[in-house]
Short mmCIF file of C-alpha atoms and ligand atoms in Angstrom, two decimals:
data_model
loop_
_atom_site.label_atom_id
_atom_site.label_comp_id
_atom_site.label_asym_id
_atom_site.label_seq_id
_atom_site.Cartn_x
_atom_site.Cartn_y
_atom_site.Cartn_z
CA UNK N 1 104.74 107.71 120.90
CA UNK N 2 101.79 106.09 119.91
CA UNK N 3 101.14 103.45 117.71
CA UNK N 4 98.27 105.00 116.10
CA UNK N 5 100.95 107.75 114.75
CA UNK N 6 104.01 105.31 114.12
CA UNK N 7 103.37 102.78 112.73
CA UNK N 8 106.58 100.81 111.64
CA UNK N 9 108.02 97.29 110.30
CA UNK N 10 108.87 95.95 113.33
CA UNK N 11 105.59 95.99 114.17
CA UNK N 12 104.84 93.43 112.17
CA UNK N 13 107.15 91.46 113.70
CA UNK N 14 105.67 92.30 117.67
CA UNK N 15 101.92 91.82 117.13
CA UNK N 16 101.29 89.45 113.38
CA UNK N 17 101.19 85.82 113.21
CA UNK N 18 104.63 85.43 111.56
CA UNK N 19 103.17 83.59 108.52
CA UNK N 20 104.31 85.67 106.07
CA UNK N 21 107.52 87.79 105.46
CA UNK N 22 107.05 91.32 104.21
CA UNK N 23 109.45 93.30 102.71
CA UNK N 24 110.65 96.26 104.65
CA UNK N 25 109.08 99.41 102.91
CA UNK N 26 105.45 100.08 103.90
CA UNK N 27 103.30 101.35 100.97
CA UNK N 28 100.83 103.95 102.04
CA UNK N 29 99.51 105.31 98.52
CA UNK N 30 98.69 103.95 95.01
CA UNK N 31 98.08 105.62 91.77
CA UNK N 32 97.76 103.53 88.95
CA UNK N 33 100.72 101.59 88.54
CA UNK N 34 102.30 103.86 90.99
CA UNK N 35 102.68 103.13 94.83
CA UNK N 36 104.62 105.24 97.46
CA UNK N 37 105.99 104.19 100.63
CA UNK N 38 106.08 105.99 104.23
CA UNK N 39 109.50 107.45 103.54
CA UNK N 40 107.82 108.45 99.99
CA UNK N 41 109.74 106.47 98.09
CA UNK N 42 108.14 105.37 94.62
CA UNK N 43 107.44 102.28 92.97
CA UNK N 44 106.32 101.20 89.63
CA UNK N 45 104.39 98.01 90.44
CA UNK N 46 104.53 95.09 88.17
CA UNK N 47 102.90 93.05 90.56
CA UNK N 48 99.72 94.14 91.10
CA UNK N 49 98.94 93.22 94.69
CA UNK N 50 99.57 90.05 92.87
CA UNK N 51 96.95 89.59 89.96
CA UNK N 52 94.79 91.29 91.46
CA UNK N 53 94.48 95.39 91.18
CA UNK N 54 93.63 94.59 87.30
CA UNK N 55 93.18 98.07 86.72
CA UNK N 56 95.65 99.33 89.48
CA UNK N 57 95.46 101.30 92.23
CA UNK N 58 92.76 103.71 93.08
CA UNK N 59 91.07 103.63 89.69
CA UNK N 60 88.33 106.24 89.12
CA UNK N 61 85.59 103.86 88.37
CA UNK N 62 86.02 101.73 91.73
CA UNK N 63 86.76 104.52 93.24
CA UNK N 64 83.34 105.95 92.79
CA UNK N 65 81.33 102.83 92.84
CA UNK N 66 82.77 101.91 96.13
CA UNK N 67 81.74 105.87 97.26
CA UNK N 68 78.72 105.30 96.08
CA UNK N 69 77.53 102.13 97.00
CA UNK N 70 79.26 103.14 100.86
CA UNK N 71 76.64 106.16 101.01
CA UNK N 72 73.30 103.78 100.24
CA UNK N 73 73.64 100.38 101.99
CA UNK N 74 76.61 98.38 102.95
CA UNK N 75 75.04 94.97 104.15
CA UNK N 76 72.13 92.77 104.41
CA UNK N 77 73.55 89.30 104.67
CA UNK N 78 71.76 86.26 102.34
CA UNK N 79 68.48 86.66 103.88
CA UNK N 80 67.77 89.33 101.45
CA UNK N 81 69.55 89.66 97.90
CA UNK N 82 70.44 93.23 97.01
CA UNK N 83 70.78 95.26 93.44
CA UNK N 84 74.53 95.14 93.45
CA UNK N 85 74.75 91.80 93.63
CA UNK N 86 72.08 90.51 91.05
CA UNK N 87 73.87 92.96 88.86
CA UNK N 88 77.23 91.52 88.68
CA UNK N 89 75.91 88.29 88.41
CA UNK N 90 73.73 88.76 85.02
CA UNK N 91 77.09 90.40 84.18
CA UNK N 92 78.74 87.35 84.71
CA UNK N 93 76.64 85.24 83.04
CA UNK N 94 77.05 87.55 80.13
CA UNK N 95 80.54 86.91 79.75
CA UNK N 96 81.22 83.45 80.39
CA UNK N 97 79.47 80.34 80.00
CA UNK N 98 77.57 80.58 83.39
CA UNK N 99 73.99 80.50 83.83
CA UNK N 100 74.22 80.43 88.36
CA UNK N 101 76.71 82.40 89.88
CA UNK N 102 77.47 82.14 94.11
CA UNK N 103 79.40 84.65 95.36
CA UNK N 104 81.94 84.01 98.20
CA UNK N 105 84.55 86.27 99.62
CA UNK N 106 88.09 84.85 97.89
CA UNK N 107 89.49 82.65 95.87
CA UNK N 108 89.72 79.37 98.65
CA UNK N 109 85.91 79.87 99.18
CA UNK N 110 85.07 80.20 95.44
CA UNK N 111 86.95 76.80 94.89
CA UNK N 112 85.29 75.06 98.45
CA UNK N 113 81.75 76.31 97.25
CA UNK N 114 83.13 74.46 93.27
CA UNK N 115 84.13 71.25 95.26
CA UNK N 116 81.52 70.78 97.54
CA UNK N 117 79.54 71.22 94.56
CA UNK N 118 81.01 68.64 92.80
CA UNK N 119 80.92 65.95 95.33
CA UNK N 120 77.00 66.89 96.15
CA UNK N 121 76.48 66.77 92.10
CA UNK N 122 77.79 62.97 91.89
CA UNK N 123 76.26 62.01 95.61
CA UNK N 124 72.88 62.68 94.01
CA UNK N 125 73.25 61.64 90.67
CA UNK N 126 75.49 58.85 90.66
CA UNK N 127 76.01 57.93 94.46
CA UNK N 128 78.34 58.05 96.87
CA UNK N 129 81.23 55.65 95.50
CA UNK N 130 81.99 58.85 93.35
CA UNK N 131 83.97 60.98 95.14
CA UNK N 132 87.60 61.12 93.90
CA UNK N 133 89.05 64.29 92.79
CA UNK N 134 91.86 64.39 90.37
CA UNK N 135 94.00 67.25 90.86
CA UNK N 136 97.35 68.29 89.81
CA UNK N 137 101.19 68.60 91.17
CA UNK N 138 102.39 72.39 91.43
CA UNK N 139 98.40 73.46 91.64
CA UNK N 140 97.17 76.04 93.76
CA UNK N 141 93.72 76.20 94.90
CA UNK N 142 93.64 78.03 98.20
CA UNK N 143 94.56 77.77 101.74
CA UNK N 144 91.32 76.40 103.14
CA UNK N 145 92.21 72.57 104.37
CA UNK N 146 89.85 71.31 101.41
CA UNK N 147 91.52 73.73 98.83
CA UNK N 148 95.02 73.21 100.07
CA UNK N 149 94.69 69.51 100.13
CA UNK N 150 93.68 69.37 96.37
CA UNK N 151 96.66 71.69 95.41
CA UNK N 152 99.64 70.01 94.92
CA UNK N 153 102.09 71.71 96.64
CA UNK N 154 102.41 69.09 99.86
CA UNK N 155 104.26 71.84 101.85
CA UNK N 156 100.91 74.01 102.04
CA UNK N 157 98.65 70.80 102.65
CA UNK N 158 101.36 68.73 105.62
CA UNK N 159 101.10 69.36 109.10
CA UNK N 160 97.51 69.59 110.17
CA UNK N 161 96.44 66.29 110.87
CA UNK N 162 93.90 64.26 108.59
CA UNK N 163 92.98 65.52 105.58
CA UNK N 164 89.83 65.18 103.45
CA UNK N 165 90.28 62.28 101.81
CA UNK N 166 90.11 60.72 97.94
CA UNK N 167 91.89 63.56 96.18
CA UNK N 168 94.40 62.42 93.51
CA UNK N 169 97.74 64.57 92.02
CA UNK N 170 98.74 63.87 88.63
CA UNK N 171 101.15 65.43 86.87
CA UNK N 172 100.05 68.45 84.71
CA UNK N 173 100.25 68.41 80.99
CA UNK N 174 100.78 64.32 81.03
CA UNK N 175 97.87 63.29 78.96
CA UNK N 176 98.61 59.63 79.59
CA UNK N 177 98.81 59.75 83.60
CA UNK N 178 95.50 61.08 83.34
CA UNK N 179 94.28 58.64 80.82
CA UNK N 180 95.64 55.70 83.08
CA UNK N 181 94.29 56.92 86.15
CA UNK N 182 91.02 58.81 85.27
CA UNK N 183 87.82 56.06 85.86
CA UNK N 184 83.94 56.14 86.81
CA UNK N 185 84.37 56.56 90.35
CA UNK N 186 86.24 60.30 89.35
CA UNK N 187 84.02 62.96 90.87
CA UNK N 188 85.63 65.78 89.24
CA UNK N 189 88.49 67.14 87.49
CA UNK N 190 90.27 70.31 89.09
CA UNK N 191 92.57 72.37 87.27
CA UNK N 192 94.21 76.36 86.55
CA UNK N 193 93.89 76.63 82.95
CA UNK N 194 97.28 78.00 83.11
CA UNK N 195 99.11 77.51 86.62
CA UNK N 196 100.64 80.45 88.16
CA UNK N 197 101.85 79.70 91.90
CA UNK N 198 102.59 76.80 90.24
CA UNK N 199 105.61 78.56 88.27
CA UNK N 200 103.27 79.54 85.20
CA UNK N 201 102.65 76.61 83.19
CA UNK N 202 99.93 76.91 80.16
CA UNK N 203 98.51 73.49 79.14
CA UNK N 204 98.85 72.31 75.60
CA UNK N 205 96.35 72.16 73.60
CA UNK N 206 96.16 68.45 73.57
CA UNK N 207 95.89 68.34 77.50
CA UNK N 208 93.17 70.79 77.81
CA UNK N 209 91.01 69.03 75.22
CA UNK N 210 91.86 65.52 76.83
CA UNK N 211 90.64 66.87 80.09
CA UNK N 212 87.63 67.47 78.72
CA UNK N 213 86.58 64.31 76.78
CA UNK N 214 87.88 62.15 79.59
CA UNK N 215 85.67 64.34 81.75
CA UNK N 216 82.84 63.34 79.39
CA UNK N 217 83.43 60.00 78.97
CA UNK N 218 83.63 59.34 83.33
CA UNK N 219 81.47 61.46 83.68
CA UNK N 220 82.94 63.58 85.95
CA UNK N 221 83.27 67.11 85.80
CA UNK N 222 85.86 69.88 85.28
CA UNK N 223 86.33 72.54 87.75
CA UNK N 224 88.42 75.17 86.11
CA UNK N 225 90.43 77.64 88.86
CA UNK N 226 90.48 80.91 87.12
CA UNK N 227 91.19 82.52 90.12
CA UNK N 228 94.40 83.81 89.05
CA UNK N 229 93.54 83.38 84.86
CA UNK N 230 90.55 84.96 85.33
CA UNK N 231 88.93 88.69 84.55
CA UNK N 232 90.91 89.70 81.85
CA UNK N 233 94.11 88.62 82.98
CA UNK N 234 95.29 86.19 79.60
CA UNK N 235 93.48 88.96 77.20
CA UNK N 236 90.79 86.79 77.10
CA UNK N 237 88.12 87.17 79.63
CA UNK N 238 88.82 83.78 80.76
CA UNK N 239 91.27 81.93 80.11
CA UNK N 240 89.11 78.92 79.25
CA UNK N 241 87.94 81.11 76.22
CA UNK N 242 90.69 80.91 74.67
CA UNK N 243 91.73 77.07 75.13
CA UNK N 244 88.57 76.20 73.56
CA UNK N 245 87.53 74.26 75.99
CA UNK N 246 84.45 75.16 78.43
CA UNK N 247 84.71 73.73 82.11
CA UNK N 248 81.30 72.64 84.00
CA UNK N 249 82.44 75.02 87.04
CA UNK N 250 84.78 77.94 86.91
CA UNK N 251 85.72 79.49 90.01
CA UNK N 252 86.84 83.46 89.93
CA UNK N 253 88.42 85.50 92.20
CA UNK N 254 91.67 88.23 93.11
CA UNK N 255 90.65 90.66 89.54
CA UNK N 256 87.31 89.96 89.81
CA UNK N 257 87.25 92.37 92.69
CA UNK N 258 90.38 94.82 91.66
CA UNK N 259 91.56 95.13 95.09
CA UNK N 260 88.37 94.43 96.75
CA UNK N 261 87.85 91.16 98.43
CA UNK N 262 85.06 88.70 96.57
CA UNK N 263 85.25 85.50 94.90
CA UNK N 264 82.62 83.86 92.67
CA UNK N 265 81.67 80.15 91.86
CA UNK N 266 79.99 79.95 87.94
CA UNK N 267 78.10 77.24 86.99
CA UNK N 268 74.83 75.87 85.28
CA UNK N 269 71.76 75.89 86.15
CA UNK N 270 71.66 72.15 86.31
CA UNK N 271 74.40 71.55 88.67
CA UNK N 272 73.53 74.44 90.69
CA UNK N 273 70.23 73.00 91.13
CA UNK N 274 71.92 70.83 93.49
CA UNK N 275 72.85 73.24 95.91
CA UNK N 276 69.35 73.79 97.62
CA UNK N 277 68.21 75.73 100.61
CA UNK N 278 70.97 75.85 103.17
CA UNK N 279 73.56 73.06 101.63
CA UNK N 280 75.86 75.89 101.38
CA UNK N 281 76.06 79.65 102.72
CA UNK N 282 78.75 82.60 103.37
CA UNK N 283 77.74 85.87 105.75
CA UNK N 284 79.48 88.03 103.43
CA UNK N 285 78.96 86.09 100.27
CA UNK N 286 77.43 88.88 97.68
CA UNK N 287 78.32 91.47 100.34
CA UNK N 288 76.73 95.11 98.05
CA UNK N 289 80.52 97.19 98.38
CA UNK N 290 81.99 94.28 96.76
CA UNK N 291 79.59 93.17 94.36
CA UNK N 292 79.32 97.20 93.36
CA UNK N 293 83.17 97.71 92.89
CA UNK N 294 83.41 94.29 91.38
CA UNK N 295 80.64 95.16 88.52
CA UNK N 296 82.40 98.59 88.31
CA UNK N 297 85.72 96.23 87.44
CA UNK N 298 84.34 93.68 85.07
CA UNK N 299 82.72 96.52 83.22
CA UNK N 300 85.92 97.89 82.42
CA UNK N 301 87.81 94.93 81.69
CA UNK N 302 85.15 93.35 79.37
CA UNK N 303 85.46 95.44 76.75
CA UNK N 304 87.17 94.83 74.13
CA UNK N 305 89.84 97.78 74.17
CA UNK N 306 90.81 96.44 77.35
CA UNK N 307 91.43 92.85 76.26
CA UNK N 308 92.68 94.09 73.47
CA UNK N 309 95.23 96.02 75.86
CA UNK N 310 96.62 93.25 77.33
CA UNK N 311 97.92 91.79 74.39
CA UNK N 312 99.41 94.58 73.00
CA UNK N 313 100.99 95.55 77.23
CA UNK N 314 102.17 91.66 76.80
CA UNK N 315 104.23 92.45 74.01
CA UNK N 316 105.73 95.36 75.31
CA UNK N 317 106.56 92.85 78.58
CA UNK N 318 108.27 90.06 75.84
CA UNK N 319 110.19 92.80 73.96
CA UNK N 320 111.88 94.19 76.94
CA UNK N 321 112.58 91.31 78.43
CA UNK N 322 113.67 89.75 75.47
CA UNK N 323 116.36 92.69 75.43
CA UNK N 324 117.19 92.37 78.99
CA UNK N 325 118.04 88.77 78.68
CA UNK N 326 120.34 89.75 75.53
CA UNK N 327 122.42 91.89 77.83
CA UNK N 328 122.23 89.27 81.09
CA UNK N 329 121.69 86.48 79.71
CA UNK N 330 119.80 85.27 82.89
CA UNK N 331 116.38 83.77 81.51
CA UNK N 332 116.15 80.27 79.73
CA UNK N 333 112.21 81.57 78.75
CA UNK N 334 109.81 83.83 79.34
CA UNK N 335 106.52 81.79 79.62
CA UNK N 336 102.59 82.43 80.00
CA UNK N 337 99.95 84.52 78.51
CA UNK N 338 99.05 87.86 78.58
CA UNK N 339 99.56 89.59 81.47
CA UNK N 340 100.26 86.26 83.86
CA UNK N 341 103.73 86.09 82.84
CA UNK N 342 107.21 83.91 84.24
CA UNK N 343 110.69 84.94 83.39
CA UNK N 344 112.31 81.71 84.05
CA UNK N 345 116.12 81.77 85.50
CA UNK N 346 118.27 79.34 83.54
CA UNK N 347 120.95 77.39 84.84
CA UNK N 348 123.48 79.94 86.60
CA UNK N 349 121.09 81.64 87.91
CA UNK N 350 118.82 78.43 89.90
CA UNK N 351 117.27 79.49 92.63
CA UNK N 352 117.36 83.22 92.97
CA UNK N 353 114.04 84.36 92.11
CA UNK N 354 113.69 85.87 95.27
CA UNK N 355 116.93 87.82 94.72
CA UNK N 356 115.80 89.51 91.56
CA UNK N 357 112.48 90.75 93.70
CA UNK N 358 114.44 92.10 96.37
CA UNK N 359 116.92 93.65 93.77
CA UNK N 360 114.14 94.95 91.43
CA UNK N 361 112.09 96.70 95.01
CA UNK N 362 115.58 98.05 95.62
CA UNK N 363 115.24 99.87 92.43
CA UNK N 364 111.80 101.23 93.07
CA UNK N 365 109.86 98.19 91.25
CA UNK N 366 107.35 95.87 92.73
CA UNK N 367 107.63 92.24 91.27
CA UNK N 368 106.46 88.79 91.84
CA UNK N 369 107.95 85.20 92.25
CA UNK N 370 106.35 82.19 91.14
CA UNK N 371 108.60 79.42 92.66
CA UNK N 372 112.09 79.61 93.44
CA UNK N 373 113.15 79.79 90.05
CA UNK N 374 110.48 81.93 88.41
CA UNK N 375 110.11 86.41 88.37
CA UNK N 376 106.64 86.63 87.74
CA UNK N 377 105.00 89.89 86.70
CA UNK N 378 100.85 90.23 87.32
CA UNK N 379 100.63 94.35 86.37
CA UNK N 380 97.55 96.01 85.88
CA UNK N 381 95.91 95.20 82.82
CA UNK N 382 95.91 99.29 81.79
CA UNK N 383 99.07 99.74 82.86
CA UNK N 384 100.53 102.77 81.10
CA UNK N 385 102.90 101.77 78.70
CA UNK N 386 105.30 104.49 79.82
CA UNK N 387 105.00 102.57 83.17
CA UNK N 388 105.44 99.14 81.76
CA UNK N 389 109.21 100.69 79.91
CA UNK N 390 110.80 102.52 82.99
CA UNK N 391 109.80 99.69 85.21
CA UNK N 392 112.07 97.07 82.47
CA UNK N 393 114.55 99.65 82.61
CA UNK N 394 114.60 99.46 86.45
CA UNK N 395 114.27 95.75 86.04
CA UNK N 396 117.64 96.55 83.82
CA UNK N 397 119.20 98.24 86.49
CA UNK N 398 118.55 95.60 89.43
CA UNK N 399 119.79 92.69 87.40
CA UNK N 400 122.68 94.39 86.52
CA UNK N 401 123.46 95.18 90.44
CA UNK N 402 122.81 91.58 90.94
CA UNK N 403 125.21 90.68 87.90
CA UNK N 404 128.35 93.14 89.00
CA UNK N 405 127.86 91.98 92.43
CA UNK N 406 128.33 88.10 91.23
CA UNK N 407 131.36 89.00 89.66
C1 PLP B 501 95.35 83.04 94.66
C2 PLP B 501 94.76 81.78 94.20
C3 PLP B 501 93.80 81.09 94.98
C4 PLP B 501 93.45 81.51 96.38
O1 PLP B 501 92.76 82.72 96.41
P1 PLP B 501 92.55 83.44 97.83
O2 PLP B 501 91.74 84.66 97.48
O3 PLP B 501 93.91 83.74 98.36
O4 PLP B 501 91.82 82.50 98.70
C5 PLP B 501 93.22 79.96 94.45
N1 PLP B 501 93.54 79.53 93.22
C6 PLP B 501 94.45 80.16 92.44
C7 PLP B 501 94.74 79.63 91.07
C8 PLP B 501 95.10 81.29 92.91
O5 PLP B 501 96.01 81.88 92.15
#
């Protein structure tokens, strides 16, 4: 038996570093919003390789700009830029507030690129006393010791010895912490315009706008994390569009790519102008395959059909649930925007998140947690809405195993 040919679970177990905990069924195709195991089991997958596979799996147009791009040129590195890459990034600029784009290779090294950034912006301009970074509890910016330090989950950031120093937590949505704390010596605010590992929080209206004139009046900037928000995901194409409010640095990743790896910082041309020659860098950074299937994805999910989509996929996702909860009576509120949605467990049912997932794959139906308390659900954004109602009815079904077996 080789392993080439047998490939199995336990494997996992015998050669991975044990930090994470798969489930037990090995997917080996995806279609869409469908996915099939070895044993050829199928799934309906509300969780989209978490936020990511924005137009699920396989889709025809990455599918052929990937085969495309794969047949002409595959990598130069940064000494030479290539036609893939200034493509997407005029798109880019085209649909946000951007005028300079960098491209990195996730979400952690989008959001490293947007804080170095930040602390080289007020070392120049205002001097080195500026450094502080306000941040808040429940964020999530990345695993990278720089990203995980400003996220505010200490479990992530604890254990590895110093860490880079003057980064503050506030809590989110608490206009006066931020008030209180907030002074001339902030570098930069950093913030999800919506927070998702966080347990999917949206900021009121009043916060976001707060952030912003406090920003303006310390002058320090605001780093939005769209990493999760971002690409379509809220129905608008970033979530910042539709808080009104327009960050100085927005970093983009997981959709942007659709299941292939690339992350972007977004900017403007006058803080970008302080990252010269060789301040910052990334081998891979604007790699052609990625920037090719990535302007393949935002090409799709920028028009307005497909935004369009999402809110109309969103209500289909509130309805059912809505009805689900009627029967089971198991959510206090469904929360979020879009297609970035958190089914929150009420009282009886604390804790036991991760029971629902295990339930719902049980039942042939890929979800997410967000926290212990919160089933999240990250679909494709053109998930067919036949999809979206026989994956709430299996939803149905594994709540109701959960329920009888409670009883
Ligand atoms: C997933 C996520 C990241 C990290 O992205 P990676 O590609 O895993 O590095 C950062 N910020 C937010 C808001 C995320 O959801």
């Amino acid at each position: 038996m080789t392993i080439e040919n047998n490939v199995e679970r336990s494997v996992f177990d015998e050669v991975m570093v044990p930090c994470y905990n798969p489930m037990e069924m090995i997917p080996v195709k995806g279609e869409g919003s469908r996915v099939w195991d070895q044993q050829g089991n199928e799934y309906i997958d509300f969780a989209g390789g978490i936020a990511v596979s924005c137009l699920g799996h396989c889709h025809p147009a990455m599918v052929s700009a990937l085969t495309e791009q794969a047949q002409k040129l595959w990598h130069l590195s940064n000494v030479m830029t290539n036609e893939p890459a200034l493509r997407l990034a005029k798109k880019l600029t085209e649909v946000s507030f951007a005028e300079k784009v960098f491209f990195a290779n996730s979400g952690a090294e989008a959001n490293e690129a947007a804080l170095k950034l930040a602390r080289r912006y007020a070392a120049d301009t205002f001097g080195p006393e500026k450094s502080e970074i306000i941040a808040f509890k429940q964020g999530f910016h990345g695993r990278t010791f720089f990203t995980v330090t400003v996220g505010g989950q200490a479990a992530y950031s604890d254990g590895f010895g110093p860490k880079p120093g003057d980064v503050t937590h506030l809590p989110y949505n608490d206009v006066e912490a931020l008030k209180a704390h907030i002074s001339d010596r902030t570098c930069a605010v950093m913030m999800e315009p919506l927070q998702g590992e966080g347990g999917i929080i949206s900021p009121t209206d009043e916060f976001a706008q707060t952030v912003r004139e406090l920003c303006d009046k310390h002058n320090a900037l605001l780093v939005f994390d769209e990493v999760q928000t971002g690409n379509g995901r809220t129905g608008h194409f970033y979530a910042y569009q539709g808080l009104g409010v327009t960050p100085d640095i927005l970093s983009t990743a997981k959709s942007l790519g659709g299941g292939f790896p690339i992350g972007a910082m977004l900017t403007t041309t006058k803080l970008a102008a302080h990252m010269k020659v060789g301040t910052h860098g990334s081998t891979y950074g604007g790699n052609p395959l990625a920037c090719a299937v990535a302007q393949a994805v935002v090409d799709v999910v920028s028009q307005p059909e497909t935004l369009q989509g999402v809110a109309e996929r969103e209500a289909l996702f509130r309805q059912g649930l809505a009805k689900i909860n009627d029967k089971y009576h198991i959510f206090s509120e469904v929360r979020g925007k879009g297609l970035l949605l958190g089914a929150v467990l009420n009282e009886q049912w604390q804790g036991r998140a991760r029971d629902v997932l295990v339930a719902a794959g049980e039942q042939g139906l890929m979800v997410l947690v967000a926290g212990v308390n919160v089933v999240r659900f990250t679909p494709s954004l053109v998930i067919d809405k036949r999809d979206i109602e026989q994956g709430l009815e299996k939803l149905d079904q594994a709540i109701a195993s959960l329920v009888a077996s409670n009883a």
